């Protein structure tokens, strides 16, 4: 049975935040957004922004990486500072 590790990131932080680094034993990542603003996430080494992202997660939205994704970093940034969180779960 997979193990799950959840980390919470505050949306009031300015700028992009690194959610997870590369991890060979990871089976996947789930990200939920509780903020009123969209959360932009990117997979890879590029800087995340509203115009350069893998996915835009709306309020109460969920993004899941492909199964067995254990590659490069995942980072995120909100459309604006808010009062919510990103809950990032790594499945190991």
mmCIF file of C-alpha atoms in Angstrom:
data_model
loop_
_atom_site.group_PDB
_atom_site.id
_atom_site.type_symbol
_atom_site.label_atom_id
_atom_site.label_comp_id
_atom_site.label_asym_id
_atom_site.label_seq_id
_atom_site.Cartn_x
_atom_site.Cartn_y
_atom_site.Cartn_z
ATOM 1 C CA UNK A 1 0.000 0.000 0.000
ATOM 2 C CA UNK A 2 1.429 3.414 -0.940
ATOM 3 C CA UNK A 3 2.446 5.901 1.724
ATOM 4 C CA UNK A 4 1.257 9.491 1.481
ATOM 5 C CA UNK A 5 3.068 12.608 2.661
ATOM 6 C CA UNK A 6 1.118 15.880 2.606
ATOM 7 C CA UNK A 7 2.689 19.340 2.828
ATOM 8 C CA UNK A 8 0.712 22.584 2.996
ATOM 9 C CA UNK A 9 1.854 25.785 1.284
ATOM 10 C CA UNK A 10 0.464 29.230 2.197
ATOM 11 C CA UNK A 11 -0.879 31.349 -0.680
ATOM 12 C CA UNK A 12 0.189 34.599 1.016
ATOM 13 C CA UNK A 13 3.836 33.890 0.169
ATOM 14 C CA UNK A 14 5.076 36.134 -2.615
ATOM 15 C CA UNK A 15 6.482 34.467 -5.700
ATOM 16 C CA UNK A 16 6.825 30.899 -6.842
ATOM 17 C CA UNK A 17 7.179 28.040 -4.377
ATOM 18 C CA UNK A 18 8.852 24.688 -4.884
ATOM 19 C CA UNK A 19 6.282 22.021 -3.988
ATOM 20 C CA UNK A 20 8.330 18.860 -4.623
ATOM 21 C CA UNK A 21 11.768 17.954 -5.934
ATOM 22 C CA UNK A 22 12.632 14.988 -8.107
ATOM 23 C CA UNK A 23 12.157 11.733 -6.179
ATOM 24 C CA UNK A 24 12.765 8.361 -7.793
ATOM 25 C CA UNK A 25 10.514 6.377 -5.407
ATOM 26 C CA UNK A 26 7.477 8.676 -5.887
ATOM 27 C CA UNK A 27 4.356 7.195 -7.517
ATOM 28 C CA UNK A 28 2.581 10.492 -8.126
ATOM 29 C CA UNK A 29 1.542 13.873 -6.745
ATOM 30 C CA UNK A 30 -1.884 15.369 -5.949
ATOM 31 C CA UNK A 31 -2.318 19.127 -5.498
ATOM 32 C CA UNK A 32 -5.479 20.849 -4.217
ATOM 33 C CA UNK A 33 -6.054 24.607 -4.131
ATOM 34 C CA UNK A 34 -8.153 26.130 -1.328
ATOM 35 C CA UNK A 35 -7.445 29.757 -2.290
ATOM 36 C CA UNK A 36 -9.922 32.018 -4.093
ATOM 37 C CA UNK A 37 -7.274 32.636 -6.784
ATOM 38 C CA UNK A 38 -6.079 30.209 -9.447
ATOM 39 C CA UNK A 39 -2.919 28.261 -8.668
ATOM 40 C CA UNK A 40 -0.531 27.809 -11.595
ATOM 41 C CA UNK A 41 1.729 24.737 -11.405
ATOM 42 C CA UNK A 42 4.573 23.640 -13.629
ATOM 43 C CA UNK A 43 6.447 20.396 -13.966
ATOM 44 C CA UNK A 44 10.079 20.775 -14.922
ATOM 45 C CA UNK A 45 12.853 23.279 -14.635
ATOM 46 C CA UNK A 46 11.110 26.296 -16.160
ATOM 47 C CA UNK A 47 9.916 29.210 -14.030
ATOM 48 C CA UNK A 48 6.166 29.064 -13.344
ATOM 49 C CA UNK A 49 3.876 31.990 -14.242
ATOM 50 C CA UNK A 50 0.360 32.715 -15.446
ATOM 51 C CA UNK A 51 1.628 32.381 -19.033
ATOM 52 C CA UNK A 52 4.044 29.460 -18.532
ATOM 53 C CA UNK A 53 2.513 26.554 -16.619
ATOM 54 C CA UNK A 54 1.466 22.923 -16.867
ATOM 55 C CA UNK A 55 -1.946 23.429 -15.251
ATOM 56 C CA UNK A 56 -4.116 26.140 -13.711
ATOM 57 C CA UNK A 57 -5.928 24.827 -10.630
ATOM 58 C CA UNK A 58 -9.126 26.764 -9.835
ATOM 59 C CA UNK A 59 -10.564 27.266 -6.353
ATOM 60 C CA UNK A 60 -11.297 23.871 -4.773
ATOM 61 C CA UNK A 61 -9.626 22.261 -7.788
ATOM 62 C CA UNK A 62 -7.393 19.217 -7.940
ATOM 63 C CA UNK A 63 -4.403 18.399 -10.161
ATOM 64 C CA UNK A 64 -2.791 14.975 -10.269
ATOM 65 C CA UNK A 65 0.392 14.068 -12.066
ATOM 66 C CA UNK A 66 0.440 11.042 -14.324
ATOM 67 C CA UNK A 67 0.728 7.767 -12.400
ATOM 68 C CA UNK A 68 4.316 6.925 -11.409
ATOM 69 C CA UNK A 69 5.536 10.483 -12.091
ATOM 70 C CA UNK A 70 8.874 10.763 -10.293
ATOM 71 C CA UNK A 71 10.655 13.263 -12.504
ATOM 72 C CA UNK A 72 11.608 16.873 -12.228
ATOM 73 C CA UNK A 73 10.413 19.424 -9.705
ATOM 74 C CA UNK A 74 6.885 20.768 -9.384
ATOM 75 C CA UNK A 75 6.463 24.441 -8.499
ATOM 76 C CA UNK A 76 3.468 26.727 -8.119
ATOM 77 C CA UNK A 77 2.410 30.351 -7.937
ATOM 78 C CA UNK A 78 -1.014 31.929 -7.307
ATOM 79 C CA UNK A 79 -2.655 34.466 -9.617
ATOM 80 C CA UNK A 80 -2.741 36.852 -6.617
ATOM 81 C CA UNK A 81 -1.984 36.745 -2.907
ATOM 82 C CA UNK A 82 -4.848 35.212 -0.998
ATOM 83 C CA UNK A 83 -5.845 33.461 2.182
ATOM 84 C CA UNK A 84 -5.786 29.821 1.137
ATOM 85 C CA UNK A 85 -3.419 26.929 0.713
ATOM 86 C CA UNK A 86 -2.044 24.320 -1.640
ATOM 87 C CA UNK A 87 -2.160 20.851 -0.136
ATOM 88 C CA UNK A 88 0.476 18.772 -1.917
ATOM 89 C CA UNK A 89 0.428 15.003 -1.403
ATOM 90 C CA UNK A 90 3.280 12.817 -2.587
ATOM 91 C CA UNK A 91 2.379 9.165 -3.065
ATOM 92 C CA UNK A 92 5.338 6.901 -2.264
#
